Structures are given as C-alpha cells and as structure tokens.
mmCIF file of C-alpha atoms in Angstrom:
data_model
loop_
_atom_site.group_PDB
_atom_site.id
_atom_site.type_symbol
_atom_site.label_atom_id
_atom_site.label_comp_id
_atom_site.label_asym_id
_atom_site.label_seq_id
_atom_site.Cartn_x
_atom_site.Cartn_y
_atom_site.Cartn_z
ATOM 1 C CA MET A 329 -8.565 14.369 5.131
ATOM 2 C CA VAL A 330 -6.259 11.690 4.058
ATOM 3 C CA ASP A 331 -5.550 10.690 0.614
ATOM 4 C CA ILE A 332 -6.472 7.145 0.027
ATOM 5 C CA ILE A 333 -5.682 4.941 -3.301
ATOM 6 C CA TRP A 334 -6.979 1.433 -3.736
ATOM 7 C CA GLY A 335 -5.285 -1.695 -5.595
ATOM 8 C CA ASN A 336 -3.655 -4.900 -6.038
ATOM 9 C CA GLY A 337 -0.534 -6.133 -4.787
ATOM 10 C CA ASN A 338 2.293 -6.591 -6.914
ATOM 11 C CA ALA A 339 6.575 -6.916 -7.033
ATOM 12 C CA VAL A 340 7.863 -6.659 -3.344
ATOM 13 C CA PHE A 341 11.177 -5.181 -2.466
ATOM 14 C CA SER A 342 11.686 -5.668 0.945
ATOM 15 C CA SER A 343 10.804 -6.566 4.215
ATOM 16 C CA ASN A 344 8.613 -3.642 4.264
ATOM 17 C CA SER A 345 7.815 -1.965 0.773
ATOM 18 C CA PHE A 346 5.697 -3.337 -2.194
ATOM 19 C CA VAL A 347 4.109 -1.707 -5.660
ATOM 20 C CA LEU A 348 0.440 -1.322 -5.763
ATOM 21 C CA ASN A 349 -1.537 -1.580 -9.458
ATOM 22 C CA VAL A 350 -3.681 1.234 -8.334
ATOM 23 C CA THR A 351 -7.064 0.971 -9.918
ATOM 24 C CA HIS A 352 -9.252 3.265 -7.381
ATOM 25 C CA ARG A 353 -8.645 6.255 -5.984
ATOM 26 C CA LYS A 354 -10.390 8.483 -3.408
ATOM 27 C CA ASP A 355 -12.667 11.283 -5.102
ATOM 28 C CA GLY A 356 -11.326 14.333 -3.386
ATOM 29 C CA ASN A 357 -7.557 13.310 -2.759
ATOM 30 C CA LYS A 358 -5.010 15.921 -2.651
ATOM 31 C CA SER A 359 -2.662 14.651 -4.458
ATOM 32 C CA GLU A 360 -2.115 12.819 -8.563
ATOM 33 C CA TYR A 361 -1.110 8.840 -7.954
ATOM 34 C CA LYS A 362 0.400 6.974 -11.566
ATOM 35 C CA ASP A 363 -1.634 3.397 -12.135
ATOM 36 C CA GLN A 364 1.456 1.852 -10.428
ATOM 37 C CA GLU A 365 3.021 3.351 -7.159
ATOM 38 C CA LYS A 366 5.330 1.733 -4.703
ATOM 39 C CA ILE A 367 4.129 1.730 -1.275
ATOM 40 C CA LEU A 368 6.558 1.919 2.458
ATOM 41 C CA ILE A 369 4.460 0.252 4.729
ATOM 42 C CA LYS A 370 4.241 2.728 7.779
ATOM 43 C CA SER A 371 1.237 0.422 9.687
ATOM 44 C CA ALA A 372 -0.511 -2.509 8.364
ATOM 45 C CA ASP A 373 -3.929 -4.414 8.703
ATOM 46 C CA ILE A 374 -3.192 -7.427 6.653
ATOM 47 C CA PRO A 375 -4.197 -11.069 7.500
ATOM 48 C CA GLY A 376 -1.161 -12.941 7.952
ATOM 49 C CA LEU A 377 1.396 -9.850 9.085
ATOM 50 C CA SER A 378 1.712 -9.526 12.897
ATOM 51 C CA ASN A 379 1.311 -5.415 14.046
ATOM 52 C CA GLY A 380 4.982 -5.292 14.544
ATOM 53 C CA SER A 381 7.354 -4.928 11.194
ATOM 54 C CA ASP A 382 10.697 -6.677 13.085
ATOM 55 C CA HIS A 383 8.994 -10.214 12.483
ATOM 56 C CA TRP A 384 8.527 -9.613 8.394
ATOM 57 C CA ASP A 385 10.653 -10.857 5.968
ATOM 58 C CA GLU A 386 10.035 -10.358 1.595
ATOM 59 C CA GLU A 387 8.404 -13.978 1.736
ATOM 60 C CA LEU A 388 6.141 -13.230 4.491
ATOM 61 C CA LEU A 389 5.130 -9.944 2.569
ATOM 62 C CA LYS A 390 5.310 -11.520 -0.804
ATOM 63 C CA ASN A 391 2.238 -14.044 0.595
ATOM 64 C CA SER A 392 0.042 -11.138 2.251
ATOM 65 C CA VAL A 393 -0.001 -8.201 -0.349
ATOM 66 C CA ILE A 394 0.768 -10.388 -3.719
ATOM 67 C CA GLY A 395 -2.697 -10.248 -5.542
ATOM 68 C CA ALA A 396 -4.449 -9.039 -2.470
ATOM 69 C CA PHE A 397 -6.800 -5.973 -3.129
ATOM 70 C CA LEU A 398 -5.391 -3.097 -0.461
ATOM 71 C CA LYS A 399 -6.421 0.383 0.768
ATOM 72 C CA CYS A 400 -3.664 2.989 1.361
ATOM 73 C CA GLU A 401 -3.590 5.861 3.855
ATOM 74 C CA ILE A 402 -1.570 7.491 2.276
ATOM 75 C CA GLU A 403 0.790 9.497 4.634
ATOM 76 C CA SER A 404 3.527 11.435 2.794
ATOM 77 C CA ARG A 405 5.226 11.085 -0.210
ATOM 78 C CA GLY A 406 9.444 10.642 0.106
ATOM 79 C CA ASP A 407 12.029 12.403 -1.853
ATOM 80 C CA ASP A 408 12.184 8.752 -4.000
ATOM 81 C CA ASP A 409 8.956 8.790 -4.862
ATOM 82 C CA VAL A 410 7.626 5.740 -2.213
ATOM 83 C CA LEU A 411 4.523 6.431 -0.353
ATOM 84 C CA ILE A 412 4.467 6.241 3.176
ATOM 85 C CA ALA A 413 1.340 4.878 4.298
ATOM 86 C CA LYS A 414 -0.579 2.897 6.347
ATOM 87 C CA VAL A 415 -1.718 -0.776 4.301
ATOM 88 C CA SER A 416 -4.787 -2.839 5.226
ATOM 89 C CA HIS A 417 -6.619 -5.512 3.428
ATOM 90 C CA SER A 418 -9.560 -3.654 1.629
ATOM 91 C CA GLY A 419 -13.189 -5.848 0.648
ATOM 92 C CA VAL A 420 -14.028 -5.982 -3.003
ATOM 93 C CA GLY A 421 -16.602 -3.568 -4.435
ATOM 94 C CA GLY A 422 -16.704 -2.293 -0.636
ATOM 95 C CA TYR A 423 -13.256 -0.721 -0.598
#
C-alpha cells in the first residue's frame, strides 16, 4: 500500500517542487507526515501540466498547484526530507 496525503499547494521552489499544506492523511499510512511537506513531483496528473516535466517552469507550476487541492502518493522521502510523489488534482470531499 502506498502512503497518501492530501492538501493545498503552497509555495513553489522549482519547476517540479512545491510545499503542500497537508490537511488529510490516509488511514493506515506507514509514515507520519507534518502539516507542511516539501514535495518533489515524480509524475503529475494536474490540469495545465503536461505529462513531461521537461516543459514545466516555476510560473506554470505556480498556476497549477497554488491553492489547488492535491493528492500525493508518496514514493519515498529523500535525504533532504523532501517527499518524492505522484501528484494529482483531487476533488474536494472525494479526495
């Protein structure tokens, strides 16, 4: 089972990383997650972002994630405490 967290996108750090304000955590997650987590996008299914990160830039990511309710399927936590995750747009209430 994959750990999953949900929340609203916040500050963008690069063309493929941002802060998630965590509002929900899947019951049964193996790890603990803080109220704010730095996310490195491994893959994305977010309106406005193409599948390939080669064409992303910080402005495009800001327009796509800031304020959006997002689902992050956690792949791993890097040495720098950044979560590597598959990120998708999530429907409010339906997670």
